[in-house]
Coordinates of C-alpha atoms in Angstrom, one line a residue:
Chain A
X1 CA -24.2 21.7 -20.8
X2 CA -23.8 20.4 -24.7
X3 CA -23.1 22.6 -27.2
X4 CA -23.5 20.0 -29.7
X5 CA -26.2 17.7 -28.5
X6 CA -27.4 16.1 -31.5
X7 CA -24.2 15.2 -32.7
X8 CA -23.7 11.0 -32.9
X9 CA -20.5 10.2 -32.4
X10 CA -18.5 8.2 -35.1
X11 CA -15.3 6.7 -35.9
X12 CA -15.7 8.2 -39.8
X13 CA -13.5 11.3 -40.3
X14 CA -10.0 12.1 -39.0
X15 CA -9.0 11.0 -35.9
X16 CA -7.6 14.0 -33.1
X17 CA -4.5 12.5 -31.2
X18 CA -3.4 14.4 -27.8
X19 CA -0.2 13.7 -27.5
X20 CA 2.3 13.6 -24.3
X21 CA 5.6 12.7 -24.4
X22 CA 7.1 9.6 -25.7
X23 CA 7.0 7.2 -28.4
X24 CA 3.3 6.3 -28.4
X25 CA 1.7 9.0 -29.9
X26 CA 3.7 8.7 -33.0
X27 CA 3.1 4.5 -33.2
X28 CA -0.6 5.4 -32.5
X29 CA -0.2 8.0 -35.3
X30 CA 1.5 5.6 -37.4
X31 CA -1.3 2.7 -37.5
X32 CA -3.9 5.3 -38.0
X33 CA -2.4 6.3 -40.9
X34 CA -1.6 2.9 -42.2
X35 CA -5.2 2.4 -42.1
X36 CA -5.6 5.1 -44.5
X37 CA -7.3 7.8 -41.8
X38 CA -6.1 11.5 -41.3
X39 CA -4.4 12.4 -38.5
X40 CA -4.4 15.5 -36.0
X41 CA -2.2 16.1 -33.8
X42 CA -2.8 18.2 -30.6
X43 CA 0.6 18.2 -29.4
X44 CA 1.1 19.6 -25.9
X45 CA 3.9 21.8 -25.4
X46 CA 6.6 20.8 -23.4
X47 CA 6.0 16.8 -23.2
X48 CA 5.5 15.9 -27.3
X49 CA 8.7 15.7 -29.2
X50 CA 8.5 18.3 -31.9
X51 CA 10.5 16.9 -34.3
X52 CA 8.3 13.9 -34.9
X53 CA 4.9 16.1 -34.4
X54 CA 6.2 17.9 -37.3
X55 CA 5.5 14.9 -39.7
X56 CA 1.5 15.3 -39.0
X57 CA -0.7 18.1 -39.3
X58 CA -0.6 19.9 -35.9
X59 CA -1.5 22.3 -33.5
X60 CA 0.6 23.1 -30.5
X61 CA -1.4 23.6 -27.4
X62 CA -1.0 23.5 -23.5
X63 CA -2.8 22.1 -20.7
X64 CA -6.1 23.6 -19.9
X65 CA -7.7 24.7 -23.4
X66 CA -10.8 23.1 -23.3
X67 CA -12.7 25.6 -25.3
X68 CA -10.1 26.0 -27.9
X69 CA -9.5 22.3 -28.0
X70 CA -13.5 21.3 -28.1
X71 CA -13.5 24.5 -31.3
X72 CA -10.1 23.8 -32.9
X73 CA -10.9 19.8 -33.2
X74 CA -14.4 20.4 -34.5
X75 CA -13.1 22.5 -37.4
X76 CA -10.7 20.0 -38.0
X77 CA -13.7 17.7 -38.6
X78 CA -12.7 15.0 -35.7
X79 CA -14.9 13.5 -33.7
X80 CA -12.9 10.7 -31.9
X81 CA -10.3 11.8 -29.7
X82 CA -7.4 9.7 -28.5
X83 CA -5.2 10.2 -25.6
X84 CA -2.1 9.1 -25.5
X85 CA 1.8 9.4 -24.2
X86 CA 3.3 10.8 -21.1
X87 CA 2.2 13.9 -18.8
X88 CA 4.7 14.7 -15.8
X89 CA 2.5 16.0 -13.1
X90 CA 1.8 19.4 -14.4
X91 CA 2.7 22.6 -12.7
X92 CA -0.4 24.8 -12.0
X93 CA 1.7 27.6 -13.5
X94 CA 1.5 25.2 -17.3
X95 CA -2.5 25.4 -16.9
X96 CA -4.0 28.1 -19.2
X97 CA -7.6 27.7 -18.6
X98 CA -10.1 29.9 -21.2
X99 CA -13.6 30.0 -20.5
X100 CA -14.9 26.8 -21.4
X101 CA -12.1 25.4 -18.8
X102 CA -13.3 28.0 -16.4
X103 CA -16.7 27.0 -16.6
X104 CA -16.1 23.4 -16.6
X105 CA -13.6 24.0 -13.4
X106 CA -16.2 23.4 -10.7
X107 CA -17.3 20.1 -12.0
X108 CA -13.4 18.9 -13.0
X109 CA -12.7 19.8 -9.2
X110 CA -15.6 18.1 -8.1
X111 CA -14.2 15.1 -10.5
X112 CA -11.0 15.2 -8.4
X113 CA -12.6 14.4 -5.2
X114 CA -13.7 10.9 -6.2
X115 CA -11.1 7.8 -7.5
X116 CA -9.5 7.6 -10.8
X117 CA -12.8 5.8 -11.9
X118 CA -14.7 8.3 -11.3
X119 CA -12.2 11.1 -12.4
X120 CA -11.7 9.4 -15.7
X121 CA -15.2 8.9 -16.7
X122 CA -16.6 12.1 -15.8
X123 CA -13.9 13.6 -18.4
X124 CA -15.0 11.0 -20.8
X125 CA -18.7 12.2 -20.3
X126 CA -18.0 16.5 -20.8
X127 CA -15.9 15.3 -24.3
X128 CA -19.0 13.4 -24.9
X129 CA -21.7 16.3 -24.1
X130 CA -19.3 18.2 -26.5
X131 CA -19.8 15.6 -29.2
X132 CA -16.8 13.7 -29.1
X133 CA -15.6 10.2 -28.5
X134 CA -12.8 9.0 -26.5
X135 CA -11.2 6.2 -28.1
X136 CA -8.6 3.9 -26.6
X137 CA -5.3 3.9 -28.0
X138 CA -5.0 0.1 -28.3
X139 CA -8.1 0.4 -30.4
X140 CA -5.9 2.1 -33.0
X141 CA -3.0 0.6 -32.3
X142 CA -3.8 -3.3 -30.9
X143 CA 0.4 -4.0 -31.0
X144 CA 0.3 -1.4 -28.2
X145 CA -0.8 -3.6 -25.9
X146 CA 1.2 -6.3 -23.6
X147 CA 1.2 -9.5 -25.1
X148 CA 0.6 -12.9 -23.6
X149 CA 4.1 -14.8 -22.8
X150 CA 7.7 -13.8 -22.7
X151 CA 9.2 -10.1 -23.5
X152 CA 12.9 -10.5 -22.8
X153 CA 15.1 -13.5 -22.6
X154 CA 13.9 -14.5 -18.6
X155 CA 11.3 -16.5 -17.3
X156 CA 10.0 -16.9 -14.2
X157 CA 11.1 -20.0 -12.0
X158 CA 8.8 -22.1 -10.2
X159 CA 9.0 -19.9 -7.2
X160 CA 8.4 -16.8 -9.2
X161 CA 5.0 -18.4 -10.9
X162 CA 4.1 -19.0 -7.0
X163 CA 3.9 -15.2 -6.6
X164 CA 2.2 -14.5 -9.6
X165 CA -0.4 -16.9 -8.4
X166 CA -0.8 -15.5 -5.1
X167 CA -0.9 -11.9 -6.9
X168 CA -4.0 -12.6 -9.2
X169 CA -5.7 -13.7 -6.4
X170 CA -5.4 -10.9 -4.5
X171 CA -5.6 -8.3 -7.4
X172 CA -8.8 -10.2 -7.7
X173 CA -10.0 -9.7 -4.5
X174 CA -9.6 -6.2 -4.5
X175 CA -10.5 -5.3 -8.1
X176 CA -13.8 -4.2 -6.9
X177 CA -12.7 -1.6 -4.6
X178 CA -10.9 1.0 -7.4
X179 CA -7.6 1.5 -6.3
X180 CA -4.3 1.2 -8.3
X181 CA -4.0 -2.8 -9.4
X182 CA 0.1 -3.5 -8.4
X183 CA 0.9 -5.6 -5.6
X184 CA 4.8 -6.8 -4.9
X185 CA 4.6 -10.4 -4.2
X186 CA 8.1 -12.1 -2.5
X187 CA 8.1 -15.7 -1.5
X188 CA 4.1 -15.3 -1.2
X189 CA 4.6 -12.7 1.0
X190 CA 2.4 -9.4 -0.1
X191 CA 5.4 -7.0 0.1
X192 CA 2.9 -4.0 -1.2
X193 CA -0.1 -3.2 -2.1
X194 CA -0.2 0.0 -4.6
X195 CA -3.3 2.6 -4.0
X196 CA -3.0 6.5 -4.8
X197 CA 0.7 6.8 -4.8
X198 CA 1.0 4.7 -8.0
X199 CA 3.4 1.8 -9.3
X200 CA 6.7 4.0 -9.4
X201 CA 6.3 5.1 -5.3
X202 CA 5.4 1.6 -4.6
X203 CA 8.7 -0.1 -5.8
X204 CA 10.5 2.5 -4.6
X205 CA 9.1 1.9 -1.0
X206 CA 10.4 -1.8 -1.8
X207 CA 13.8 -0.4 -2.5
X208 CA 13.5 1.6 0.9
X209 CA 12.3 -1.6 3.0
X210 CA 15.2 -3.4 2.1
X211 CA 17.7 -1.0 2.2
X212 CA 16.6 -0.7 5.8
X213 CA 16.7 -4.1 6.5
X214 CA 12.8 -4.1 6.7
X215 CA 12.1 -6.1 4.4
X216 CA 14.7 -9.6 4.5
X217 CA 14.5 -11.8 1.7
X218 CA 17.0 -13.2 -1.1
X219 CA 18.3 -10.9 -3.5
X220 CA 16.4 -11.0 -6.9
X221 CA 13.3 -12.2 -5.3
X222 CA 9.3 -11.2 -5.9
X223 CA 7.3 -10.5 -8.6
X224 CA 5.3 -7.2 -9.2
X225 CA 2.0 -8.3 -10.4
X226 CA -0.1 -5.7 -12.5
X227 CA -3.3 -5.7 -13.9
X228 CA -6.2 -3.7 -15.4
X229 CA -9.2 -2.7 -12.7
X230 CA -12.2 -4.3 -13.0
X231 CA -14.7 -1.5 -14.4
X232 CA -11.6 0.6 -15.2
X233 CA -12.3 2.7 -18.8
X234 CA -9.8 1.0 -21.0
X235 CA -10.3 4.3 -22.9
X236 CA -8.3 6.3 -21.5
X237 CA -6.6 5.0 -18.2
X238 CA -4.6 1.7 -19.5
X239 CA -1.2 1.5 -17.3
X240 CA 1.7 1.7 -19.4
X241 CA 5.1 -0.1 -18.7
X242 CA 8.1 1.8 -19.8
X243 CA 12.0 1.8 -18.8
X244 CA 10.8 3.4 -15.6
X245 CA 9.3 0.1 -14.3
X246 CA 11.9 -1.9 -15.0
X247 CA 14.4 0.7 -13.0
X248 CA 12.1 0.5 -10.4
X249 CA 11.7 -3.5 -10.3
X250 CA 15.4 -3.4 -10.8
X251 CA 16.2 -0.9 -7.6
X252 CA 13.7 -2.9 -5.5
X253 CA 15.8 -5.9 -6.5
X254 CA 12.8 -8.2 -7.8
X255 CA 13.3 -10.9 -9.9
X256 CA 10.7 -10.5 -12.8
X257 CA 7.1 -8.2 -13.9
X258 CA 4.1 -9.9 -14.5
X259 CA 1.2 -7.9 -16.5
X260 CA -2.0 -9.5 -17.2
X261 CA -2.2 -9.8 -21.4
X262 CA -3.8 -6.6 -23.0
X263 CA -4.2 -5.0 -19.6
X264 CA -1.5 -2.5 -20.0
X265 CA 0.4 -0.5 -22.8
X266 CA 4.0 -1.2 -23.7
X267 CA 5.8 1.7 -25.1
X268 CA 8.8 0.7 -27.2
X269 CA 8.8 -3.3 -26.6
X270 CA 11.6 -4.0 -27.8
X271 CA 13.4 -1.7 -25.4
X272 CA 11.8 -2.7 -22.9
X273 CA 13.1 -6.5 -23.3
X274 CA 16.4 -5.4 -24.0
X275 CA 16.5 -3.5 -20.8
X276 CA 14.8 -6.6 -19.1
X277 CA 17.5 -8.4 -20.1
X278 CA 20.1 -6.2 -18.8
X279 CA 18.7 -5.9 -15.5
X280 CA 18.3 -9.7 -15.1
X281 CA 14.8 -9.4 -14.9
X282 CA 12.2 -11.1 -16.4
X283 CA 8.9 -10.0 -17.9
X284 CA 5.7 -12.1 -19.0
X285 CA 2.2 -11.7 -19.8
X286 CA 0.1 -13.4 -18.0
X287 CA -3.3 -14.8 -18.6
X288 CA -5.7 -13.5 -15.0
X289 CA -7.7 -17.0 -14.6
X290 CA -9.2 -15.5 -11.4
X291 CA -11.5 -12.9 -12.6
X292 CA -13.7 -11.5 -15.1
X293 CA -11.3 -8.5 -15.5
Chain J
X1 CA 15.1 -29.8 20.0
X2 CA 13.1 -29.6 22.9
X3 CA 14.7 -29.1 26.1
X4 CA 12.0 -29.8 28.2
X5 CA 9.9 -31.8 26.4
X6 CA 7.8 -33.6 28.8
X7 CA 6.2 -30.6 30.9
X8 CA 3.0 -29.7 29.7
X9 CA 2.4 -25.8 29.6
X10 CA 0.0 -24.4 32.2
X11 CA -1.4 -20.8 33.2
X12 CA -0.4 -21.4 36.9
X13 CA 3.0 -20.6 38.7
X14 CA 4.3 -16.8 38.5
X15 CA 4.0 -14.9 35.4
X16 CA 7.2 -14.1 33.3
X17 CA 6.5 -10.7 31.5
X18 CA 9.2 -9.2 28.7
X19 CA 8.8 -5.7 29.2
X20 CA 10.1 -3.3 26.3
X21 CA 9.3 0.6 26.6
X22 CA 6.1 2.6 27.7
X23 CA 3.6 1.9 30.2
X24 CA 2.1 -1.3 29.0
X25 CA 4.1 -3.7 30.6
X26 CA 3.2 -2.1 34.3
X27 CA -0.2 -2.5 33.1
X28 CA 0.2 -6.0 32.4
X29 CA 2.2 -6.3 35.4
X30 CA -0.3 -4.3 37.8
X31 CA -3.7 -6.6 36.6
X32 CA -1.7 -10.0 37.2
X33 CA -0.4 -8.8 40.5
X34 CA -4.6 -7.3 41.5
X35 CA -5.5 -11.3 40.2
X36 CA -2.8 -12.9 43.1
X37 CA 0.0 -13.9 40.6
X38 CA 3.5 -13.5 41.2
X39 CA 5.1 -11.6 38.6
X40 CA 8.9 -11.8 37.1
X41 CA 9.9 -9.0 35.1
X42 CA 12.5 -9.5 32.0
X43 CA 13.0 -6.0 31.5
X44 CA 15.1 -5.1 28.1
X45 CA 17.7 -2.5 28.4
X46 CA 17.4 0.9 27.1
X47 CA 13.8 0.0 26.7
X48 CA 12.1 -0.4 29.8
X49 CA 11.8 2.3 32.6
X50 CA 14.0 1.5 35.5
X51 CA 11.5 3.4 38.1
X52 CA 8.6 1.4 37.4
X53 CA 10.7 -2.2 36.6
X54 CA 12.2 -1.7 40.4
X55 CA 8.3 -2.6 41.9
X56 CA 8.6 -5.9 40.7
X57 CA 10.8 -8.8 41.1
X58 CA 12.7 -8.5 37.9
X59 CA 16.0 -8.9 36.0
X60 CA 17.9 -6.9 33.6
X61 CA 18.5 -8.0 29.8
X62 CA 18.9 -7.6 26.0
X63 CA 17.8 -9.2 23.4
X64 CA 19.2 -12.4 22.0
X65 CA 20.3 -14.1 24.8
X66 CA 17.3 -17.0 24.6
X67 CA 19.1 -19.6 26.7
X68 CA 19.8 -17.0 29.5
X69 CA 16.1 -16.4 29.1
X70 CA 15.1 -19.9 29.3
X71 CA 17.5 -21.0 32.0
X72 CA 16.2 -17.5 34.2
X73 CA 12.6 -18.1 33.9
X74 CA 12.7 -21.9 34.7
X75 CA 14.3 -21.2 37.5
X76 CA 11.8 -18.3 38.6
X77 CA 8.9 -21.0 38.0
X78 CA 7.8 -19.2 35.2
X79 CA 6.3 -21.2 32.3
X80 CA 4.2 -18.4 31.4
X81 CA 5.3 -15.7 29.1
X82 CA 4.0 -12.6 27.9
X83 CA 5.8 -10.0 25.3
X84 CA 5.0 -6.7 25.7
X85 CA 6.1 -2.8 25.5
X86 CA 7.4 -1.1 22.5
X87 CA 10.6 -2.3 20.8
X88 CA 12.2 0.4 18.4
X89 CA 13.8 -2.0 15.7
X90 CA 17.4 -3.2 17.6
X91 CA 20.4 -2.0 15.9
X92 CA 22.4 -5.5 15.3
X93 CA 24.7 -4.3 18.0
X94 CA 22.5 -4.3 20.5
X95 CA 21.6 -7.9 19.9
X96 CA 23.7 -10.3 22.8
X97 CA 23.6 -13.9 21.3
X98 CA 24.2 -16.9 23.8
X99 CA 25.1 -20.4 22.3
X100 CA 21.1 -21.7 22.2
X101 CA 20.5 -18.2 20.4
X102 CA 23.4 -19.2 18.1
X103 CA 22.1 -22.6 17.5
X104 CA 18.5 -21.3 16.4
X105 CA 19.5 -18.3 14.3
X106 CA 19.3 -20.5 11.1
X107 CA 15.8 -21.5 12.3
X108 CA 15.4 -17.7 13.1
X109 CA 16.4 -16.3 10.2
X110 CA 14.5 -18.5 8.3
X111 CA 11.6 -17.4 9.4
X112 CA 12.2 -14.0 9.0
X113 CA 11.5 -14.7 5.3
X114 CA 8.2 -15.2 5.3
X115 CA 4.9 -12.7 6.1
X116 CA 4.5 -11.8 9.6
X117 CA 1.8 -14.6 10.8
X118 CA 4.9 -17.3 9.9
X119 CA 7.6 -15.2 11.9
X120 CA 5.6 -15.3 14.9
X121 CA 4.0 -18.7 14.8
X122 CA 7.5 -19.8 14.1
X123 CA 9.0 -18.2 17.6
X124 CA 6.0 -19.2 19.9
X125 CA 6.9 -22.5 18.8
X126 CA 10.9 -22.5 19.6
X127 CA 9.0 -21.4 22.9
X128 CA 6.7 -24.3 23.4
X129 CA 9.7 -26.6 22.5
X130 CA 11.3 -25.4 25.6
X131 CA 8.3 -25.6 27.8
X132 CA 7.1 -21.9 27.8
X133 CA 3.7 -21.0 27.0
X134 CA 3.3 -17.8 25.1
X135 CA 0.3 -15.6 26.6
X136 CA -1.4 -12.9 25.3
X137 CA -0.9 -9.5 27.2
X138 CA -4.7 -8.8 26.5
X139 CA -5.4 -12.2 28.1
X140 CA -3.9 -11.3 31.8
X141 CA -5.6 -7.6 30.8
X142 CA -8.3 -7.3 28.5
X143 CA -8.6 -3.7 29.7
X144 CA -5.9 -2.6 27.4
X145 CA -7.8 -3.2 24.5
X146 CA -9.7 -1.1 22.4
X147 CA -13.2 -0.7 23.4
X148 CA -16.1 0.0 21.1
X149 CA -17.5 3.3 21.0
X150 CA -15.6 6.5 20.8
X151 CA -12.5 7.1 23.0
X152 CA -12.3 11.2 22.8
X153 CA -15.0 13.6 22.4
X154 CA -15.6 14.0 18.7
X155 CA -17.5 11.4 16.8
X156 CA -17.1 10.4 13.2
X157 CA -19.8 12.1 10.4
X158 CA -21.7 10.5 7.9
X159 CA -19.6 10.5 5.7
X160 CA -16.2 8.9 8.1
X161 CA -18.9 6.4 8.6
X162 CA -19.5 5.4 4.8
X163 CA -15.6 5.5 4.8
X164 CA -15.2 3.1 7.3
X165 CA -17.5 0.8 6.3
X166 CA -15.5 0.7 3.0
X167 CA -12.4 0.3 4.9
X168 CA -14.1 -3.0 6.8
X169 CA -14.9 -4.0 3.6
X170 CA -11.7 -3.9 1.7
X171 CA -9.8 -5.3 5.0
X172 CA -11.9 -8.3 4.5
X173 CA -11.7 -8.9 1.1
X174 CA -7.7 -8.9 1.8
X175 CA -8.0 -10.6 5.1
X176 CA -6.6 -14.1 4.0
X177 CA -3.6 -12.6 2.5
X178 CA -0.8 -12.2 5.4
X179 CA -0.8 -8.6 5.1
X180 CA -1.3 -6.0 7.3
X181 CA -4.5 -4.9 8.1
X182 CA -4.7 -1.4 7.9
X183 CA -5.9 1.0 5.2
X184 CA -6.7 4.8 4.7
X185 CA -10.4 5.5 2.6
X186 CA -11.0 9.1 2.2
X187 CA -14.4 10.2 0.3
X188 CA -15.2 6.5 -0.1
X189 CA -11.6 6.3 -2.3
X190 CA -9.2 3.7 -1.1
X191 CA -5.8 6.2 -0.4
X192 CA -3.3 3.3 0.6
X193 CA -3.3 -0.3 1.6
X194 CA -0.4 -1.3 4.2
X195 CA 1.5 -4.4 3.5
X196 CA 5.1 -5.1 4.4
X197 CA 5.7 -0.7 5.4
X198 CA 3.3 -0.6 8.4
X199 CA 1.1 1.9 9.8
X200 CA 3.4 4.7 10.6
X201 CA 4.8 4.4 7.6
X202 CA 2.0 4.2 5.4
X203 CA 0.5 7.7 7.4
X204 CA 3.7 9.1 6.1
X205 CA 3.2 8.5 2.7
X206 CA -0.6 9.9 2.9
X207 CA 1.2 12.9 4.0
X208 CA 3.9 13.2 1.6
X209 CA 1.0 12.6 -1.3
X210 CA -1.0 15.0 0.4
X211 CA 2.0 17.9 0.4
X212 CA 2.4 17.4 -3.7
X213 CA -1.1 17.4 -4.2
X214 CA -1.1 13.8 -5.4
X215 CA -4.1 13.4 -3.4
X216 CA -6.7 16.4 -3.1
X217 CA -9.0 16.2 -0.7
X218 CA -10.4 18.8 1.4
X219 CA -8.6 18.6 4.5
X220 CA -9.6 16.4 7.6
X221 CA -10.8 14.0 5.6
X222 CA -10.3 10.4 5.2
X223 CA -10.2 7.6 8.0
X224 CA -7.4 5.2 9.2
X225 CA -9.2 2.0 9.4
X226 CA -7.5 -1.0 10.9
X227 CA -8.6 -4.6 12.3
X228 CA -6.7 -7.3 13.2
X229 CA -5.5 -9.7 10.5
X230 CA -7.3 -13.3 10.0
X231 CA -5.3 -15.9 11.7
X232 CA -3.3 -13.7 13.4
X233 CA -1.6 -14.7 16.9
X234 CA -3.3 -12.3 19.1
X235 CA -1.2 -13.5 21.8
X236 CA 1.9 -11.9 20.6
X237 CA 0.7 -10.1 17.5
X238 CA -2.0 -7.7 18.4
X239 CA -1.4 -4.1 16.7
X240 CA -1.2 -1.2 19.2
X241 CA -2.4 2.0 18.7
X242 CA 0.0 4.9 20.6
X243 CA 0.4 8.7 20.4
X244 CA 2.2 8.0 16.9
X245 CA -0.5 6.5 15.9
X246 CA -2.4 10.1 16.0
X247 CA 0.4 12.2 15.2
X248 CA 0.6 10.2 11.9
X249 CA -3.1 10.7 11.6
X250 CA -3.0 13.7 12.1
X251 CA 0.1 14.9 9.9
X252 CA -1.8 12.9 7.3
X253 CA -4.9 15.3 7.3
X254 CA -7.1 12.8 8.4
X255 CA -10.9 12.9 10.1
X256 CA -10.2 9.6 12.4
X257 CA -9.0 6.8 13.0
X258 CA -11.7 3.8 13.5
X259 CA -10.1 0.3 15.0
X260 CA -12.6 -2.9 14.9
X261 CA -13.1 -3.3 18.9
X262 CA -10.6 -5.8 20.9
X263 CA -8.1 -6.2 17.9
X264 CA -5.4 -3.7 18.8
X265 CA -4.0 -2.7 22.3
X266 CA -4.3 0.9 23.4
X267 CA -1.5 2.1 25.0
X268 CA -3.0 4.7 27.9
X269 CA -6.3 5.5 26.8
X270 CA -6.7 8.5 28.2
X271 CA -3.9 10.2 26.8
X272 CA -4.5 8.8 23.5
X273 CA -8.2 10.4 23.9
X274 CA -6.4 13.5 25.3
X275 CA -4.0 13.8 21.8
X276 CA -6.8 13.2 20.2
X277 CA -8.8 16.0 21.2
X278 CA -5.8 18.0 20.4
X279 CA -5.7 16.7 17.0
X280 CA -9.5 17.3 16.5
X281 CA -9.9 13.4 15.6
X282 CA -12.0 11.2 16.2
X283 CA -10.9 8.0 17.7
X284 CA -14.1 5.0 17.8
X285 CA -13.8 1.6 18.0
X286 CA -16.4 -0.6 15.8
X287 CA -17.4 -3.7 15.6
X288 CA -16.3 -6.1 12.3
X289 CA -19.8 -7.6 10.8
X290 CA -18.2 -8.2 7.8
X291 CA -16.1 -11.0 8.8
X292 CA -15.2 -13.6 10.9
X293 CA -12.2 -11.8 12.5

C-alpha cells in the first residue's frame, strides 16, 4: 500500500495547508510563516477565499485528488500536512476522484462505516503510508485554540455554573463511547445529548422543543457544554466554534457556551465575543476536572 | 395542603383507572376485574374509546379538573389510581381547570421545569396529599410488559447483538442523569442519544440523517435500544412501546429494536409482533446485566 515506505516523517521543510473556507487557513498560514517556514497552499475550490490564497504559493484543487495531492505535495517538498477551515457537506457531483482515490475508495468507504474515530484515523494512516504527517492546526497556530476564562463581556451565574457542572460529568461519562461531545444542560436538566447529527442540529432541535412548548423553562436559560472526546485525534477533528454556534445557542434561547480550554478551535475570537455580546450570551472556557480528556 | 390527611393509602377498595386512548386501559381494566376488584373508569374525552369504556362503571372527563377528580373518586371508594392509555399532548384548550386545579398550577408548573423523574414524583405526591395512592398499570397487570425473548419471528444477528450490548452500555453509563433512556448504535457507532426529544422523535432524526447521507450505513442496520431510566417511577412512568414505535424504526432503516425485559409496556403484543414481521425487524427483549436498573 505505500509508495514511499521508508520515508520518516518530519516537521523540516514546508508545511502543505488544505484549506476550506474561512479565516483559519490564512491565521494558520500566518503563524507558520512567522516562524520563518514556507507555506503551500492546497486551496479547494469553491470553499477557500481566493483573494487571500493568492498571497501564498498555491494550487487550486477539488475534492477527491488523492493521487495528484499525495504527487503535487511531494514535489513541493512537504511532508506535514495540515487541515484546516470549513467544508459544507460536499455534493458527490464536486468529487473528482483519479486513480489513487479510486483505488483507495474501497477502504475510504469501508472508513465510513465505523465512527468519526475511526473515520479520522484511518485517513490519518493512508497520508501516513504515503509518507506524510498530519499535523494539528493548533500545533501551528496555539492562539487557535479556546482559551481558559471569559470570551465576551458575560459570565455565567451561579445557576449557569450548576449546568456546566452537571455537563462535565456527563460528557465524562460518555467520553468513552465516541460520539459527538455537546450536551444542552437547562436547570440540570439534560435538554440534549449530540451524537451523529452534530452541534448545529442539536440546538436547533432545542429551538424546536421550545417553540412547541416541549421543552418549558425560563427564557435565556441552559448552557451548551462542549468538549474534546476522549481518544479523539486532536490532529485533525478539533470542533471549531464560529458565529454559527452562537446563532444556534442564541435561536435555542440559552443563556451562555461553555468549551473545555484547548478542546476546540475559535475562528475569529474576537467576533465571536462581539457577537456573544450581542446576543446576550455568554461564553467561557472551562477547565474539565472530571476526566483525563 | 392535604385534604385528607389522616387516611392512610391502601390497595383495597375498587380500582380508579384514568384511561387515555388505545387498548391498554381495558387491559388494565379486564386483569383487575379477572382478580375480583371493582373497577371505576375516568375516561378522558376524545381519548378513550366510548365502546369499550361503556363495560365498566365509568365517568366521562378532561383533563384539569383535579378537584372534580378527587371529589368523584372519593366518593366511588377509590383510593387507588392508575394512569394509563396514550395521551397526544392536550392543546391548552382542551385543558378544563376547577378551583383545586387553579390553586396547584403554580406547584404544577413548577414542576414542569425540571427533568421528567421531578415532574412525576412531584404529581404522585399532590396525589398522596389528597389520599390517593398512585399504582403502577404493570402492577394490577404485569402481562403488559415486555417479556424477554423475541416477540416476532426474526431474531437479532451477531452483529445487532454487539450493538445492543453497546447500547446497554452507554444507557448505563448515562443512567443517573434524568434523561431518557433510549439510544440508536448502528455498527457498534453510537447514532443518537434521546434526551428532552423522545423516542419518536429521535427515530425521526435517524431518518432525516439517513435521507442526506449524514449517516451511511448499509441499510437495516442499527438497533433502537432502550431501558427504563434509574430512579424512574415505574408506576406512572414506564415507557411504552406501540406501532409508532416500529414505524419509526422502521422509517429509520433500522435492524431492531431491543427493550431490557419488564421496563416498558407493550401495547398489544401481537400486533406489535405482527407490524414487526411486516417491517422485517426484530423485536427482543433482554435482560440489563450491566446495571442495577
Amino acid at each position: 500500500m505505500s509508495d514511499v515506505g521508508g520515508v520518516t516523517p518530519t516537521r523540516e521543510g514546508p508545511l502543505a495547508i488544505v484549506c476550506g473556507g474561512g479565516s483559519l487557513p490564512f491565521a494558520v498560514a500566518d503563524a507558520a510563516a512567522r516562524g520563518g517556514r514556507r507555506v503551500v497552499l492546497f486551496a479547494i475550490r469553491g470553499h477557500a477565499d481566493p483573494v487571500r490564497v493568492d498571497r501564498y504559493p498555491h494550487h487550486w484543487t477539488v475534492l477527491g485528488k488523492l493521487g495528484w495531492f499525495f504527487r503535487t505535495a511531494r514535489r513541493e517538498g512537504c511532508r506535514d500536512v495540515v487541515f484546516i477551515g470549513s467544508l459544507v457537506r460536499p455534493a458527490i457531483w464536486q468529487v473528482r476522484t483519479d486513480w489513487k482515490t479510486l483505488r483507495l475508495l474501497p477502504r475510504i468507504f469501508g472508513l465510513f462505516r465505523g465512527g468519526d474515530n475511526h473515520l479520522l484515523s484511518g485517513i490519518t494512516k493512508i497520508f501516513e503510508e504515503h509518507g506524510f504527517r498530519l499535523v494539528g492546526a493548533h500545533e501551528i497556530a496555539p492562539e487557535i485554540l479556546m482559551p481558559e476564562g471569559l470570551l465576551g463581556n458575560l459570565h455565567p451565574s451561579e445557576r449557569d455554573q450548576g449546568d456546566i457542572a452537571q455537563g462535565l460529568a456527563l460528557l465524562s461519562a460518555t467520553g468513552s463511547f465516541d460520539i459527538g461531545q455537546a450536551v444542552v444542560i437547562a436547570d440540570t436538566r439534560v435538554l440534549a445529548v449530540e451524537a451523529a447529527e452534530g452541534t448545529d442540529q442539536m440546538l436547533a432541535r432545542i429551538a424546536d422543543l421550545r417553540r412547541n412548548r416541549r421543552i418549558v423553562t425560563a427564557a435565556h436559560r441552559g448552557v451548551l457544554v462542549k468538549a474534546a472526546k476522549r481518544g479523539q485525534d486532536r490532529r485533525v477533528d478539533l470542533p471549531s466554534i464560529g458565529p454559527h454556534t452562537i446563532e444556534g445557542a442564541e435561536r435555542a434561547g440559552l443563556a451562555g457556551i461553555a468549551i473545555v480550554a484547548g478542546s476546540a478551535i475559535v475562528a475569529e475570537p474576537e467576533r465571536i465575543a462581539a457577537a456573544a455580546d450581542r446576543a446576550q450570551l455568554f461564553i467561557i472556557g472551562v477547565r474539565d476536572e472530571t476526566g483525563d480528556r
